Amino acid sequence: LDYLVYGYLQRGEDAEALRVLGDGRRIVADMAARKYDSGRHTAPYSISAMEARYALERGRWSEATALDPITSRFPYVDAHVVFARAVGAARAGRPAQAKADVDRLVALRDTLAQAKNDYWAEQVEIQRRAAAGWLARAEGRTDEAIALLRGAAELEDSTEKRSVSPGPILAAREQLGDLLLELKQPAAALGEYEASLKTAPARLRSLYGAGKAAELAGDREKAAGYYTRLVAMTAPASDRAEVKEARAFVSRK
């Protein structure tokens, strides 16, 4: 189900993504009612990832902040929602709440490290760095924010993706692009989005970010190229703000 939610979100079909998320919630609720536990991480991983993705991919920071924590026997599963809450709180201007969730990511990472689960400890460390970067940004520590998000991106670039997931909850290099764009550094942001697209060429947020960064950097031809790719990839009925903006730009070209 996580793959379906991810795919629908990249097409800007948010209502369809929510429908699949609802199916996942019902499955998990039914399993809990029957006290069924397969002992595998598949179901809890999927629901945790879907909850986090649905809020973050749409840029709904307050919605991410309000996500209910998930507690399972798998710390890396629980980390998805903690990460979403931390990023959401930081970007919604709630640094105290963000710090609490960043601290929770530290604890989850350390639990995995102590259990010698090095792969997942590293994945949670990537999330911790990114969330701490947004917290630094919220607290006005701009240079530290850039360094933390760059560190998250570099660590993520060095790791392999497991088949359990279509990709990170929110690509770290894409987040670095978001930060640089927010800091009015469109040329630098464009480079990060383009690097992110080499790994994940069909990400809505990266295509939009690249188009916006190119537009603000004065390269309207490159902006049109990215926006055109975005429009071609997304569903005609999508009402995502980014898609509407891309359509409007392409129609004026």
Coordinates of C-alpha atoms in Angstrom, one line a residue:
L1 CA 0.0 0.0 0.0
D2 CA 2.9 2.4 0.7
Y3 CA 3.9 2.1 -3.0
L4 CA 0.4 3.0 -4.1
V5 CA 0.2 6.1 -1.7
Y6 CA 3.7 7.2 -3.0
G7 CA 2.6 6.8 -6.6
Y8 CA -0.6 8.7 -6.2
L9 CA 1.1 11.5 -4.4
Q10 CA 3.7 11.9 -7.2
R11 CA 0.7 12.2 -9.6
G12 CA -0.9 14.8 -7.4
E13 CA -3.9 12.5 -6.8
D14 CA -4.1 13.3 -3.1
A15 CA -7.7 12.0 -2.7
E16 CA -6.7 8.6 -4.1
A17 CA -3.7 8.5 -1.8
L18 CA -6.0 9.3 1.2
R19 CA -8.3 6.4 0.0
V20 CA -5.4 3.9 0.1
L21 CA -4.2 5.3 3.4
G22 CA -7.8 4.7 4.8
D23 CA -7.6 1.1 3.6
G24 CA -4.3 0.7 5.5
R25 CA -5.8 2.2 8.6
R26 CA -8.7 -0.2 8.5
I27 CA -6.4 -3.2 8.0
V28 CA -4.2 -2.1 11.0
A29 CA -7.3 -1.5 13.2
D30 CA -8.7 -5.0 12.2
M31 CA -5.4 -6.6 13.1
A32 CA -5.4 -4.8 16.5
A33 CA -9.0 -5.9 17.2
R34 CA -8.1 -9.5 16.5
K35 CA -4.8 -9.2 18.4
Y36 CA -3.0 -10.5 15.4
D37 CA 0.7 -9.9 15.2
S38 CA 2.7 -11.5 12.4
G39 CA 6.0 -10.6 14.0
R40 CA 7.0 -8.9 10.7
H41 CA 7.6 -5.2 10.1
T42 CA 5.7 -5.1 6.8
A43 CA 2.3 -3.8 8.0
P44 CA 3.4 -1.4 10.7
Y45 CA 6.2 -0.1 8.3
S46 CA 3.6 0.6 5.6
I47 CA 1.1 2.4 7.8
S48 CA 3.8 4.5 9.5
A49 CA 5.3 5.5 6.1
M50 CA 2.0 6.3 4.6
E51 CA 0.9 8.5 7.4
A52 CA 4.2 10.5 7.3
R53 CA 4.2 10.7 3.5
Y54 CA 0.6 11.9 3.1
A55 CA 1.3 14.9 5.3
L56 CA 4.9 15.8 4.3
E57 CA 4.5 15.3 0.5
R58 CA 1.6 17.7 0.5
G59 CA 3.5 20.3 2.6
R60 CA 0.9 20.2 5.3
W61 CA 3.2 21.0 8.2
S62 CA 0.6 21.5 10.9
E63 CA -1.0 18.2 9.8
A64 CA 2.3 16.4 10.2
T65 CA 2.7 18.0 13.6
A66 CA -0.6 16.5 14.8
L67 CA 0.1 12.9 13.7
D68 CA -0.4 10.4 16.5
P69 CA 2.9 8.6 17.4
I70 CA 3.1 5.0 16.4
T71 CA 4.6 2.5 18.8
S72 CA 5.7 -0.9 17.6
R73 CA 8.5 -3.4 18.2
F74 CA 10.5 -1.8 15.4
P75 CA 12.1 1.6 16.3
Y76 CA 12.7 2.4 12.6
V77 CA 9.0 2.1 11.9
D78 CA 8.1 4.4 14.8
A79 CA 10.7 6.9 13.5
H80 CA 8.8 7.7 10.3
V81 CA 6.0 9.5 12.2
V82 CA 8.4 11.1 14.7
F83 CA 10.4 12.5 11.8
A84 CA 7.2 13.8 10.2
R85 CA 6.1 15.4 13.4
A86 CA 9.6 17.0 13.9
V87 CA 9.8 18.4 10.4
G88 CA 6.2 19.6 10.5
A89 CA 6.6 21.3 13.9
A90 CA 9.9 23.1 12.8
R91 CA 8.4 24.3 9.5
A92 CA 5.2 25.4 11.2
G93 CA 7.2 27.5 13.6
R94 CA 6.9 25.3 16.7
P95 CA 10.6 24.7 17.6
A96 CA 9.9 23.4 21.2
Q97 CA 7.7 20.6 19.8
A98 CA 10.2 19.9 17.0
K99 CA 13.1 19.6 19.5
A100 CA 11.1 17.0 21.6
D101 CA 10.7 14.9 18.5
V102 CA 14.3 15.3 17.3
D103 CA 15.3 14.0 20.8
R104 CA 13.0 11.1 20.2
L105 CA 14.8 10.3 16.9
V106 CA 18.1 10.3 18.8
A107 CA 16.7 7.8 21.3
L108 CA 15.3 5.6 18.5
R109 CA 18.6 5.8 16.6
D110 CA 20.6 4.8 19.7
T111 CA 18.3 1.9 20.4
L112 CA 18.9 0.5 16.9
A113 CA 22.7 1.1 17.2
Q114 CA 22.8 -0.7 20.6
A115 CA 21.0 -3.6 18.9
K116 CA 23.7 -3.7 16.2
N117 CA 21.0 -2.8 13.6
D118 CA 23.4 -0.6 11.7
Y119 CA 21.4 -0.1 8.5
W120 CA 18.3 1.2 10.2
A121 CA 20.2 3.2 12.8
E122 CA 21.8 5.0 9.8
Q123 CA 18.4 5.6 8.2
V124 CA 17.1 7.1 11.4
E125 CA 20.2 9.2 11.7
I126 CA 19.5 10.7 8.2
Q127 CA 16.0 11.6 9.5
R128 CA 17.5 13.1 12.7
R129 CA 19.9 15.3 10.7
A130 CA 17.2 16.5 8.4
A131 CA 14.8 17.3 11.2
A132 CA 17.5 18.9 13.3
G133 CA 18.3 21.0 10.2
W134 CA 14.8 22.4 10.0
L135 CA 14.8 23.0 13.8
A136 CA 18.0 25.0 13.4
R137 CA 16.3 27.0 10.6
A138 CA 13.3 27.6 12.9
E139 CA 15.6 28.9 15.5
G140 CA 17.5 31.2 13.2
R141 CA 20.7 29.1 13.0
T142 CA 20.9 29.2 9.2
D143 CA 24.5 28.0 8.6
E144 CA 23.9 25.0 11.0
A145 CA 20.6 24.3 9.2
I146 CA 22.4 24.1 5.8
A147 CA 25.2 21.9 7.3
L148 CA 22.8 19.5 8.9
L149 CA 20.6 19.1 5.8
R150 CA 23.7 18.7 3.6
G151 CA 25.0 16.1 6.0
A152 CA 21.7 14.2 5.8
A153 CA 21.7 14.3 2.0
E154 CA 25.3 13.1 1.8
L155 CA 24.6 10.2 4.2
E156 CA 21.4 9.3 2.3
D157 CA 23.3 9.3 -1.0
S158 CA 25.8 6.8 0.4
T159 CA 23.1 4.2 1.5
E160 CA 21.2 1.6 -0.4
K161 CA 17.4 1.6 -0.5
R162 CA 15.6 -1.5 0.9
S163 CA 12.7 -3.0 -1.1
V164 CA 10.3 -2.5 1.7
S165 CA 9.9 1.1 0.7
P166 CA 9.6 3.1 -2.5
G167 CA 12.1 5.6 -1.1
P168 CA 12.8 7.9 1.9
I169 CA 9.9 9.5 3.6
L170 CA 11.1 12.8 2.2
A171 CA 14.3 12.9 0.2
A172 CA 17.1 14.7 2.1
R173 CA 18.7 16.4 -0.9
E174 CA 15.2 17.6 -2.0
Q175 CA 14.8 19.1 1.5
L176 CA 18.2 20.8 1.2
G177 CA 16.8 22.3 -2.1
D178 CA 13.7 23.5 -0.2
L179 CA 15.8 25.2 2.5
L180 CA 18.1 26.9 -0.1
L181 CA 15.0 28.1 -2.0
E182 CA 13.5 29.4 1.2
L183 CA 16.8 31.2 1.9
K184 CA 16.6 32.9 -1.5
Q185 CA 19.5 31.0 -3.1
P186 CA 17.7 29.6 -6.2
A187 CA 20.8 28.7 -8.2
A188 CA 22.2 26.6 -5.3
A189 CA 18.7 25.1 -4.7
L190 CA 18.4 24.2 -8.4
G191 CA 21.6 22.1 -8.2
E192 CA 20.3 20.2 -5.2
Y193 CA 16.9 19.5 -6.9
E194 CA 18.7 18.3 -10.0
A195 CA 20.9 16.0 -8.0
S196 CA 17.8 14.6 -6.2
L197 CA 16.1 14.0 -9.6
K198 CA 19.0 11.8 -10.7
T199 CA 18.1 9.4 -8.0
A200 CA 14.3 9.8 -8.1
P201 CA 13.4 11.3 -11.5
A202 CA 9.6 11.3 -11.0
R203 CA 9.3 13.2 -7.8
L204 CA 6.6 15.9 -7.9
R205 CA 8.2 18.0 -5.2
S206 CA 11.7 17.9 -6.8
L207 CA 10.3 18.7 -10.3
Y208 CA 8.4 21.6 -8.9
G209 CA 11.3 22.8 -6.8
A210 CA 13.7 22.6 -9.8
G211 CA 11.2 24.5 -11.9
K212 CA 10.7 27.2 -9.3
A213 CA 14.4 27.5 -8.6
A214 CA 15.2 27.9 -12.3
E215 CA 12.4 30.5 -12.7
L216 CA 13.7 32.5 -9.8
A217 CA 17.3 32.2 -11.1
G218 CA 16.1 33.7 -14.4
D219 CA 16.4 30.6 -16.5
R220 CA 12.8 30.5 -17.9
E221 CA 13.7 27.9 -20.5
K222 CA 14.9 25.4 -17.9
A223 CA 12.0 26.3 -15.7
A224 CA 9.6 25.5 -18.5
G225 CA 11.3 22.1 -19.0
Y226 CA 10.8 21.1 -15.5
Y227 CA 7.3 22.4 -15.2
T228 CA 6.4 20.6 -18.5
R229 CA 7.7 17.3 -17.1
L230 CA 5.6 17.9 -14.0
V231 CA 2.5 18.6 -15.9
A232 CA 3.0 15.6 -18.1
M233 CA 3.5 13.3 -15.1
T234 CA 0.6 14.5 -12.9
A235 CA -3.1 13.6 -13.3
P236 CA -5.2 16.1 -15.3
A237 CA -7.6 16.4 -12.4
S238 CA -4.9 17.2 -9.8
D239 CA -5.6 20.3 -7.8
R240 CA -2.3 20.4 -6.0
A241 CA -1.1 24.0 -5.9
E242 CA 2.3 23.1 -7.3
V243 CA 0.7 21.5 -10.3
K244 CA -1.6 24.4 -10.9
E245 CA 1.4 26.8 -10.8
A246 CA 3.3 24.6 -13.3
R247 CA 0.3 24.5 -15.7
A248 CA -0.1 28.2 -15.5
F249 CA 3.6 28.8 -16.3
V250 CA 3.6 26.3 -19.2
S251 CA 0.5 27.9 -20.7
R252 CA 2.2 31.3 -20.7
K253 CA 5.4 30.0 -22.4

